[in-house]
Coordinates of C-alpha atoms and ligand atoms in Angstrom, one line a residue:
Chain A
M1 CA 19.1 65.3 -129.7
A2 CA 20.6 69.5 -128.5
K3 CA 23.8 69.5 -126.7
V4 CA 23.7 71.2 -123.4
G5 CA 26.8 71.9 -121.2
V6 CA 27.6 72.5 -117.6
I7 CA 29.4 76.0 -117.5
G8 CA 29.6 76.6 -113.9
V9 CA 29.0 74.8 -110.6
G10 CA 29.0 75.9 -107.2
Q11 CA 28.4 74.5 -103.4
S12 CA 28.2 75.7 -100.2
A13 CA 29.8 74.1 -97.3
F14 CA 27.6 71.4 -95.7
V15 CA 27.3 72.0 -92.3
R16 CA 24.8 70.7 -89.1
Q17 CA 23.7 74.4 -88.5
Y18 CA 23.9 76.9 -91.0
P19 CA 24.0 80.4 -89.1
G20 CA 21.9 82.4 -91.7
S21 CA 18.6 81.8 -93.5
I22 CA 17.7 80.2 -96.7
R23 CA 18.5 82.8 -99.1
E24 CA 22.0 83.3 -97.9
L25 CA 22.5 79.9 -97.7
A26 CA 21.5 79.3 -101.3
F27 CA 23.5 82.6 -102.2
E28 CA 26.8 80.8 -101.1
A29 CA 26.4 78.0 -103.9
Y30 CA 25.2 80.6 -106.3
R31 CA 28.0 83.1 -105.9
E32 CA 30.6 80.4 -106.2
A33 CA 28.8 78.8 -109.4
M34 CA 28.3 82.6 -111.1
K35 CA 32.1 83.2 -110.7
D36 CA 32.6 79.7 -112.2
A37 CA 30.9 80.4 -115.0
G38 CA 31.9 83.8 -115.1
V39 CA 28.4 85.2 -116.2
K40 CA 26.2 87.9 -114.5
P41 CA 22.6 87.6 -113.3
Q42 CA 20.8 89.2 -116.4
Q43 CA 22.7 86.2 -118.7
I44 CA 20.7 83.5 -116.7
D45 CA 17.5 83.2 -118.6
A46 CA 15.7 81.0 -116.3
S47 CA 16.1 79.4 -112.7
V48 CA 14.9 76.1 -111.4
V49 CA 14.8 75.7 -107.7
C50 CA 15.1 72.4 -105.5
S51 CA 14.4 71.7 -102.2
A52 CA 12.0 69.4 -100.1
P53 CA 9.0 71.3 -99.1
E54 CA 8.8 69.4 -95.7
Y55 CA 11.9 71.1 -94.0
D56 CA 11.3 75.0 -95.6
K57 CA 8.8 77.4 -93.4
Q58 CA 9.3 79.5 -96.6
R59 CA 6.2 78.9 -99.2
T60 CA 7.1 78.6 -102.7
P61 CA 10.9 79.1 -102.4
A62 CA 11.7 79.8 -105.9
G63 CA 10.1 83.2 -105.8
L64 CA 12.3 84.1 -102.7
M65 CA 15.1 82.6 -104.5
A66 CA 14.8 84.4 -107.9
E67 CA 14.6 87.7 -106.1
Y68 CA 17.6 87.0 -103.7
L69 CA 19.8 86.1 -106.3
G70 CA 18.9 88.9 -108.8
L71 CA 17.1 86.9 -111.1
N72 CA 14.2 88.8 -111.7
P73 CA 12.3 88.9 -114.1
Q74 CA 13.4 85.8 -115.5
P75 CA 10.9 82.8 -115.3
T76 CA 11.3 80.5 -112.0
F77 CA 9.9 77.6 -110.5
Y78 CA 10.4 74.8 -108.2
V79 CA 11.1 71.1 -108.9
E80 CA 10.9 68.6 -106.3
S81 CA 11.6 64.9 -105.9
V82 CA 12.8 64.7 -102.3
C83 CA 16.4 63.7 -102.1
S84 CA 16.8 63.7 -105.7
S85 CA 15.1 67.5 -106.2
S86 CA 18.4 68.7 -107.8
S87 CA 19.1 65.9 -110.4
S88 CA 15.3 66.4 -111.6
G89 CA 16.0 69.9 -111.7
L90 CA 19.0 69.4 -114.0
R91 CA 16.8 67.2 -116.0
T92 CA 14.3 70.1 -116.6
A93 CA 16.7 72.5 -116.9
Y94 CA 18.4 70.6 -119.9
A95 CA 15.0 70.4 -121.4
L96 CA 14.3 73.9 -121.2
I97 CA 17.7 74.5 -123.2
A98 CA 17.3 71.2 -125.5
S99 CA 14.0 72.6 -126.7
G100 CA 15.4 76.3 -127.6
L101 CA 13.2 77.9 -124.9
H102 CA 16.2 79.3 -123.0
D103 CA 19.9 79.5 -123.7
V104 CA 21.1 79.4 -119.8
A105 CA 19.8 78.1 -117.0
L106 CA 20.5 77.6 -113.3
V107 CA 19.6 74.7 -111.2
L108 CA 19.5 76.0 -107.5
G109 CA 19.2 73.2 -104.8
F110 CA 19.1 73.6 -100.9
Q111 CA 17.9 72.6 -97.7
K112 CA 18.4 74.0 -94.6
M113 CA 17.3 70.7 -92.5
S114 CA 17.9 72.8 -89.3
E115 CA 15.1 75.2 -90.3
I116 CA 12.8 72.9 -88.3
S117 CA 12.9 71.8 -84.6
S118 CA 14.4 68.0 -84.2
A119 CA 10.8 67.4 -82.7
E120 CA 9.0 68.7 -85.7
S121 CA 11.8 66.7 -88.0
Q122 CA 11.0 63.7 -86.3
E123 CA 7.1 64.0 -86.6
R124 CA 7.9 64.7 -90.6
M125 CA 10.1 61.6 -91.0
G126 CA 7.2 59.4 -90.3
R127 CA 5.7 60.9 -93.2
G128 CA 8.5 60.2 -95.7
A129 CA 6.0 56.9 -96.7
D130 CA 2.8 56.6 -97.6
I131 CA 0.8 57.9 -95.0
Q132 CA -2.3 56.3 -95.7
W133 CA -1.0 52.6 -95.5
E134 CA 2.7 52.5 -94.5
A135 CA 3.4 55.4 -92.1
P136 CA 0.8 54.3 -89.4
F137 CA 2.8 51.5 -88.3
G138 CA 5.8 53.9 -87.7
T139 CA 8.1 54.0 -91.0
M140 CA 11.3 55.7 -91.6
M141 CA 13.9 55.9 -94.3
P142 CA 16.3 53.6 -92.1
A143 CA 14.1 51.0 -91.8
Y144 CA 13.1 50.9 -95.6
Y145 CA 17.1 50.9 -96.9
A146 CA 17.3 48.2 -93.4
M147 CA 14.7 45.9 -95.2
Y148 CA 17.0 46.3 -98.7
A149 CA 20.1 45.3 -96.8
R150 CA 18.3 42.2 -95.2
G151 CA 17.1 41.4 -98.5
H152 CA 20.6 41.8 -100.2
F153 CA 22.1 39.7 -97.2
E154 CA 19.8 37.0 -97.7
K155 CA 19.8 36.7 -101.4
Y156 CA 23.6 37.0 -101.9
G157 CA 25.2 36.4 -98.5
T158 CA 26.3 40.2 -98.1
Q159 CA 27.6 40.9 -94.8
E160 CA 27.6 43.6 -92.3
E161 CA 31.4 44.2 -92.7
D162 CA 30.8 44.5 -96.4
L163 CA 28.9 47.7 -95.5
G164 CA 31.4 48.6 -93.1
L165 CA 34.1 48.8 -95.5
I166 CA 32.0 51.2 -97.6
R167 CA 31.7 53.6 -94.7
L168 CA 35.7 53.2 -94.4
K169 CA 36.0 54.7 -98.2
S170 CA 33.8 57.1 -97.1
S171 CA 35.7 58.5 -94.4
T172 CA 39.0 58.1 -96.0
Y173 CA 37.9 60.6 -98.8
G174 CA 35.5 62.6 -96.3
Q175 CA 38.7 63.9 -94.4
L176 CA 39.9 65.5 -97.6
N177 CA 36.7 67.3 -98.3
E178 CA 36.8 70.7 -96.8
K179 CA 32.8 71.5 -97.7
A180 CA 31.8 67.9 -95.8
V181 CA 30.2 67.8 -92.3
F182 CA 31.6 64.7 -91.2
R183 CA 35.3 64.7 -91.8
K184 CA 36.7 62.5 -88.9
A185 CA 38.9 59.4 -89.3
L186 CA 37.1 55.9 -88.5
T187 CA 38.4 52.5 -87.9
L188 CA 36.3 49.5 -89.5
E189 CA 36.4 48.5 -85.6
K190 CA 34.2 52.0 -84.9
I191 CA 32.2 51.5 -87.8
L192 CA 31.0 48.0 -86.8
E193 CA 30.3 49.2 -83.2
P194 CA 26.8 47.3 -82.7
K195 CA 25.1 50.8 -82.2
Y196 CA 21.8 49.6 -84.2
I197 CA 19.3 52.0 -85.9
A198 CA 17.2 49.5 -87.9
T199 CA 18.9 46.2 -88.4
P200 CA 21.3 45.4 -89.9
L201 CA 21.8 49.1 -90.3
K202 CA 24.0 50.8 -87.4
M203 CA 24.8 54.3 -86.8
M204 CA 27.7 54.6 -89.1
D205 CA 25.5 52.9 -91.9
C206 CA 23.7 56.1 -92.0
C207 CA 24.3 59.4 -93.4
A208 CA 23.8 62.8 -91.2
N209 CA 21.6 65.4 -91.9
A210 CA 22.9 68.7 -92.9
D211 CA 22.3 72.3 -94.3
G212 CA 23.7 73.1 -97.9
A213 CA 23.1 74.4 -101.2
S214 CA 24.5 73.6 -104.8
C215 CA 24.1 75.4 -107.8
I216 CA 24.8 74.3 -111.5
I217 CA 24.8 76.5 -114.3
L218 CA 23.8 75.2 -118.0
A219 CA 23.9 76.4 -121.0
S220 CA 23.0 76.0 -124.7
E221 CA 26.2 74.2 -127.2
E222 CA 26.7 77.8 -129.0
K223 CA 26.5 79.3 -125.6
A224 CA 28.6 76.9 -123.7
R225 CA 31.3 77.1 -126.2
D226 CA 31.5 80.8 -126.2
L227 CA 31.3 81.1 -122.4
A228 CA 33.3 78.1 -121.0
A229 CA 36.9 77.5 -121.6
K230 CA 36.1 73.3 -120.8
P231 CA 32.0 72.4 -121.0
V232 CA 31.2 69.8 -119.7
W233 CA 28.4 68.0 -122.1
I234 CA 25.3 66.3 -120.5
K235 CA 25.7 62.9 -122.6
G236 CA 22.8 61.2 -121.0
L237 CA 19.9 61.2 -118.6
G238 CA 17.8 58.7 -117.3
M239 CA 14.7 59.3 -114.8
A240 CA 12.4 56.4 -113.5
T241 CA 9.8 55.9 -110.6
A242 CA 8.8 52.7 -108.7
P243 CA 6.0 52.4 -106.3
I244 CA 6.1 54.3 -102.9
N245 CA 4.5 51.1 -101.3
M246 CA 6.6 48.3 -100.3
A247 CA 3.8 46.1 -101.3
G248 CA 4.4 47.1 -104.9
R249 CA 8.1 46.2 -104.9
D250 CA 9.2 43.3 -106.4
S251 CA 12.6 43.4 -105.4
F252 CA 14.4 44.2 -102.0
S253 CA 17.9 43.4 -103.2
G254 CA 18.2 46.3 -105.6
L255 CA 16.3 49.5 -106.6
R256 CA 14.1 49.4 -109.9
C257 CA 14.1 52.8 -110.4
A258 CA 17.8 52.9 -110.4
Q259 CA 18.1 50.0 -113.1
A260 CA 15.6 51.6 -115.3
A261 CA 16.9 55.1 -115.3
A262 CA 20.8 53.5 -115.6
K263 CA 19.7 51.9 -118.9
R264 CA 18.3 54.8 -120.2
A265 CA 21.0 57.2 -119.4
Y266 CA 23.3 54.6 -120.8
E267 CA 21.3 54.1 -124.2
M268 CA 21.2 58.3 -124.5
A269 CA 25.0 58.3 -124.1
G270 CA 25.9 55.3 -126.3
I271 CA 28.4 54.1 -123.6
K272 CA 28.5 51.2 -121.0
P273 CA 29.2 50.8 -117.5
S274 CA 32.8 49.9 -118.1
D275 CA 33.2 53.1 -120.0
V276 CA 32.3 55.3 -116.8
D277 CA 35.8 56.6 -115.2
V278 CA 34.2 58.3 -112.1
A279 CA 30.7 58.2 -110.4
E280 CA 29.0 59.6 -107.6
V281 CA 26.5 57.4 -106.3
H282 CA 23.6 58.1 -103.8
D283 CA 24.8 56.5 -100.5
C284 CA 22.4 57.9 -97.9
F285 CA 22.9 54.8 -96.6
T286 CA 26.0 52.1 -97.3
I287 CA 23.8 49.5 -98.4
A288 CA 22.4 52.2 -101.1
E289 CA 26.2 52.5 -102.2
L290 CA 26.2 48.8 -102.4
M291 CA 23.0 48.2 -104.3
A292 CA 24.0 51.2 -106.7
Y293 CA 27.3 49.3 -107.9
E294 CA 24.8 46.5 -109.1
D295 CA 22.1 48.8 -110.0
L296 CA 24.6 50.7 -112.6
G297 CA 26.1 47.7 -113.8
F298 CA 29.7 48.0 -112.3
A299 CA 29.3 44.7 -110.4
E300 CA 27.0 41.9 -111.4
P301 CA 23.8 41.6 -109.0
G302 CA 25.1 40.0 -105.8
Q303 CA 28.9 40.7 -106.6
G304 CA 28.9 44.3 -105.2
R305 CA 30.6 43.2 -102.2
E306 CA 33.9 42.4 -104.5
L307 CA 34.4 45.8 -105.8
I308 CA 34.4 47.0 -102.1
R309 CA 36.4 44.3 -100.6
N310 CA 39.2 45.0 -103.4
K311 CA 39.0 48.4 -103.1
E312 CA 38.0 48.7 -106.8
T313 CA 35.9 51.5 -105.8
Y314 CA 38.9 53.6 -104.3
K315 CA 40.6 56.4 -106.5
E316 CA 42.9 54.1 -107.7
G317 CA 40.7 51.1 -108.6
K318 CA 38.6 49.9 -111.6
I319 CA 35.5 52.4 -111.0
P320 CA 36.1 55.2 -108.3
V321 CA 32.7 55.8 -106.4
N322 CA 32.2 59.0 -103.8
I323 CA 35.5 59.5 -103.4
D324 CA 34.4 63.0 -102.2
G325 CA 33.3 61.4 -99.2
G326 CA 29.8 60.8 -100.6
L327 CA 26.7 61.5 -98.8
L328 CA 28.0 59.5 -95.9
S329 CA 30.5 61.8 -95.1
K330 CA 29.8 65.0 -96.7
G331 CA 26.3 65.1 -95.0
H332 CA 22.9 64.9 -97.3
P333 CA 20.8 68.5 -97.5
I334 CA 18.1 66.7 -99.2
G335 CA 17.1 69.3 -102.0
A336 CA 21.1 70.3 -102.7
T337 CA 22.6 66.7 -102.6
G338 CA 22.1 65.9 -106.3
G339 CA 23.9 69.5 -107.2
S340 CA 26.5 68.5 -105.1
Q341 CA 27.4 65.1 -106.9
I342 CA 27.0 67.1 -110.4
R343 CA 29.6 69.6 -109.1
T344 CA 32.0 66.7 -107.7
I345 CA 31.7 64.8 -111.5
V346 CA 32.2 68.1 -113.5
L347 CA 35.5 69.2 -111.4
Q348 CA 36.6 65.7 -112.1
L349 CA 35.9 66.1 -115.8
R350 CA 38.0 69.3 -116.0
G351 CA 40.7 67.7 -114.0
E352 CA 40.2 70.2 -111.4
A353 CA 39.5 67.8 -108.5
G354 CA 42.7 68.2 -106.5
D355 CA 43.8 65.6 -104.1
I356 CA 41.0 63.4 -105.6
Q357 CA 41.5 63.4 -109.2
V358 CA 40.9 60.8 -111.2
P359 CA 44.0 60.9 -114.2
G360 CA 42.4 61.9 -117.4
A361 CA 38.7 61.1 -116.3
K362 CA 36.6 61.7 -119.6
I363 CA 33.1 60.2 -118.6
G364 CA 31.1 60.6 -115.3
L365 CA 28.2 59.7 -113.6
V366 CA 25.6 60.8 -111.0
H367 CA 23.3 58.3 -109.6
N368 CA 20.4 60.2 -107.4
I369 CA 17.8 58.7 -105.2
G370 CA 14.4 60.1 -104.0
G371 CA 12.8 58.5 -101.2
V372 CA 13.3 54.8 -100.8
G373 CA 13.9 54.2 -104.6
I374 CA 10.8 56.2 -105.4
Y375 CA 12.6 58.6 -108.1
G376 CA 15.6 57.6 -109.6
N377 CA 17.9 59.6 -111.8
V378 CA 21.0 59.0 -113.4
S379 CA 22.9 61.4 -115.2
I380 CA 25.9 60.9 -117.5
F381 CA 28.7 63.8 -118.1
G382 CA 31.4 63.9 -120.7
V383 CA 34.4 66.0 -122.1
E384 CA 35.4 66.0 -125.6
Chain B
M1 CA -16.2 56.5 -87.5
G2 CA -13.9 55.9 -90.3
F3 CA -10.2 55.5 -91.6
E4 CA -8.6 57.7 -88.5
Q5 CA -9.3 54.2 -86.5
F6 CA -6.6 52.3 -88.8
G7 CA -3.0 52.3 -87.4
I8 CA -0.8 53.0 -84.6
V9 CA -0.8 56.7 -85.4
S10 CA -3.2 57.8 -88.0
F11 CA -2.0 60.5 -90.4
T12 CA -5.0 60.7 -92.9
G13 CA -8.5 59.7 -91.9
V14 CA -10.7 60.1 -95.1
T15 CA -10.5 57.4 -97.7
K16 CA -13.0 55.9 -100.2
A17 CA -11.4 52.6 -98.9
E18 CA -12.5 53.2 -95.2
Q19 CA -14.3 50.0 -95.4
F20 CA -11.1 48.2 -94.6
V21 CA -11.4 49.1 -91.2
E22 CA -14.8 47.6 -90.9
F23 CA -13.3 44.5 -92.3
L24 CA -10.3 44.7 -89.6
K25 CA -13.2 44.8 -86.9
N26 CA -14.5 41.4 -88.4
N27 CA -10.8 40.2 -88.1
E28 CA -10.4 40.2 -91.6
L29 CA -7.6 41.7 -93.7
R30 CA -9.1 42.6 -97.3
G31 CA -7.6 43.8 -100.5
T32 CA -9.7 45.2 -103.7
V33 CA -10.3 43.6 -106.7
C34 CA -11.3 45.2 -110.0
A35 CA -15.0 43.9 -110.7
Q36 CA -14.2 45.0 -114.7
C37 CA -10.6 43.5 -115.2
G38 CA -9.7 41.1 -112.1
A39 CA -6.8 43.1 -111.0
K40 CA -6.0 42.5 -107.3
F41 CA -4.5 45.5 -105.2
F42 CA -3.1 45.7 -101.3
P43 CA -2.9 48.3 -100.1
P44 CA -6.7 48.7 -101.3
R45 CA -7.5 51.2 -103.6
A46 CA -10.7 52.8 -105.1
D47 CA -9.7 53.2 -108.5
C48 CA -8.4 50.6 -110.8
S49 CA -4.9 52.0 -112.8
S50 CA -5.2 49.0 -115.0
C51 CA -8.5 49.8 -116.6
L52 CA -9.4 52.9 -114.7
S53 CA -12.6 51.7 -113.7
D54 CA -14.0 52.5 -110.2
Q55 CA -15.9 49.3 -109.5
M56 CA -14.0 47.6 -107.0
E57 CA -15.0 44.9 -104.7
W58 CA -13.2 43.5 -101.4
F59 CA -11.7 40.0 -101.2
P60 CA -9.9 38.4 -98.3
I61 CA -6.1 37.8 -97.8
T62 CA -6.1 34.6 -95.9
G63 CA -3.8 31.7 -95.2
E64 CA -0.1 31.3 -95.0
G65 CA 2.3 34.2 -96.4
A66 CA 6.2 34.0 -96.7
L67 CA 8.2 36.7 -95.0
I68 CA 10.2 38.6 -97.9
S69 CA 12.4 40.9 -95.8
H70 CA 12.2 42.4 -92.3
T71 CA 13.9 45.1 -90.0
K72 CA 14.1 45.6 -86.1
A73 CA 14.0 49.3 -85.9
T74 CA 15.6 51.0 -82.3
F75 CA 14.7 54.3 -83.2
A76 CA 11.1 55.7 -84.0
P77 CA 9.5 58.8 -85.9
A78 CA 7.4 60.9 -83.3
G79 CA 4.5 59.1 -81.6
F80 CA 6.2 55.5 -81.9
E81 CA 8.7 56.0 -79.4
K82 CA 7.0 53.8 -76.6
D83 CA 7.0 50.6 -79.1
V84 CA 10.8 50.6 -79.6
P85 CA 12.0 47.9 -80.6
Y86 CA 9.7 47.0 -82.9
R87 CA 9.8 44.8 -86.2
L88 CA 8.6 45.7 -89.6
G89 CA 8.6 43.7 -92.9
V90 CA 6.8 42.5 -96.1
A91 CA 5.3 39.6 -96.5
E92 CA 3.9 37.5 -99.8
F93 CA 0.4 35.9 -99.8
A94 CA -1.4 33.8 -102.3
D95 CA -1.8 35.3 -105.8
G96 CA 1.9 37.5 -105.3
I97 CA -0.2 39.8 -102.8
K98 CA 1.9 41.4 -100.7
V99 CA 1.5 42.8 -97.5
F100 CA 3.7 45.5 -95.4
G101 CA 3.4 46.0 -91.6
R102 CA 4.6 45.0 -88.4
I103 CA 6.0 41.8 -87.0
D104 CA 4.9 40.0 -83.8
G105 CA 7.5 41.5 -81.4
T106 CA 7.3 38.6 -79.2
L107 CA 9.0 36.1 -81.6
P108 CA 12.7 35.6 -80.6
D109 CA 15.3 37.1 -83.2
E110 CA 16.3 33.7 -84.9
A111 CA 12.9 32.8 -85.9
V112 CA 12.5 35.7 -88.0
K113 CA 14.0 35.4 -91.2
A114 CA 13.3 35.6 -94.8
G115 CA 11.2 32.7 -96.3
M116 CA 9.4 32.4 -92.7
K117 CA 5.8 31.2 -92.7
V118 CA 3.3 34.2 -91.4
K119 CA 0.0 34.7 -90.9
V120 CA -2.2 38.2 -90.2
R121 CA -3.5 38.6 -87.4
M122 CA -5.5 41.8 -85.9
L123 CA -5.0 43.8 -83.1
D124 CA -7.1 46.0 -81.5
L125 CA -5.3 49.0 -79.9
G126 CA -7.8 50.4 -77.4
E127 CA -9.4 53.4 -77.8
E128 CA -11.4 52.4 -80.9
R129 CA -8.1 51.9 -82.6
L130 CA -7.1 48.9 -84.9
T131 CA -4.2 47.4 -86.9
Y132 CA -2.8 44.0 -88.2
E133 CA 0.6 42.2 -87.8
F134 CA 2.2 39.1 -88.9
T135 CA 3.1 36.4 -86.8
A136 CA 4.6 33.0 -87.2
A137 CA 1.9 30.6 -88.9
Ligands
LIG1 ZN1 -9.6 47.0 -113.9

């Protein structure tokens, strides 16, 4: 398989309400990535634009973005897998380059969740599930993940305090991340206040909506070596899907799409879970991070809680996870999230992660889930 | 009248599986079974993803099931606010058929747990709307 490298990364600040339009929000991430890569718009051969369309007022945003970013007349198109859209975009851009069709491709993820009113947002929330068979009961993301939390608790004895420890870790690092929406210090007592959203998940088990953008620039091996001082190589990509209907699920203690995607990514990279030096996982809810520990093989099924109890997923631990604050602290601007995770890992592997740098990190992993385990993307990166 | 009668809030009114609602009116929860290869489906579907046939028949989901997982929602999407709090869950019935739905809100919290025996009952929501829920078997 052809080698494809990351030559530039960028991210806007993630904020509650961005004081500008989607094109301007996207440009913030784009500008940073282009400066990071040291390239000009005419050197970008194609762009892949990613968002969740239910939050966009603009129809067919790829065309708008290509124009505003100065990327006409190059090809552009739109990729969507809800919360994992920009990881699916990475997979798409990788294929464009590995096939030889293009040399340099850009993945732009954005979401301005404040684009629609909170009433509209509430209405859309109910349509995140199968609208024919499940939404008529009043479904929402927290309730689905809550059923996985309950499933994990009942099967393995995991407790609400274990999930609280994950939020505590998130707030520890979120305070350091100047691009995060939630930077307050939290105590375990505050985290465990019984403000339930959907039992057993409480307010602090849930990430916040945010406006944000991310941008990742990829290049062929030859171009990457030419353009980047320290290219970060894509070593393994795994993607898998699972039934959207809960009635089609055979497990409520782990996400099958994540397990299958991880297996494929590890095989492609030729590594084992224990080879990963630093990881970003999709912690839209605390339970999602706990399941990720197990689905990615960092812990045996049911043993994820031991990792967090022993602080093994802190910066100094065996496998640092979400030490940029994760979605719980950064916020979760749906289409931009995967690109933000990738950016964190790329900075880690270049040794440019500042306060949160894991010394000598050589292999990094991104786990990015769309919906409640409908789409799973696991991407592995490495440096020579 | 068709599928728009199903559920507390309807999001889509047209499906080839709309006969589902007629069965609900008859106090029956039904899935579909492929006449060609025998694959069973819930929720019901018009097309068989195992053998590609469109020859589907209806089969009843009866008896006791076991609750697999559940939650009590204290926030709700638009249109469901008046129901808060309400429980959602997944239960497994004969032949491994799983069903998603609401759980009886009058059951005490301590009674609702994974493994509890449940049965399905139909609910008339008024204004020609119907749904089903799980209650203790
Ligand atoms: Zn069939």
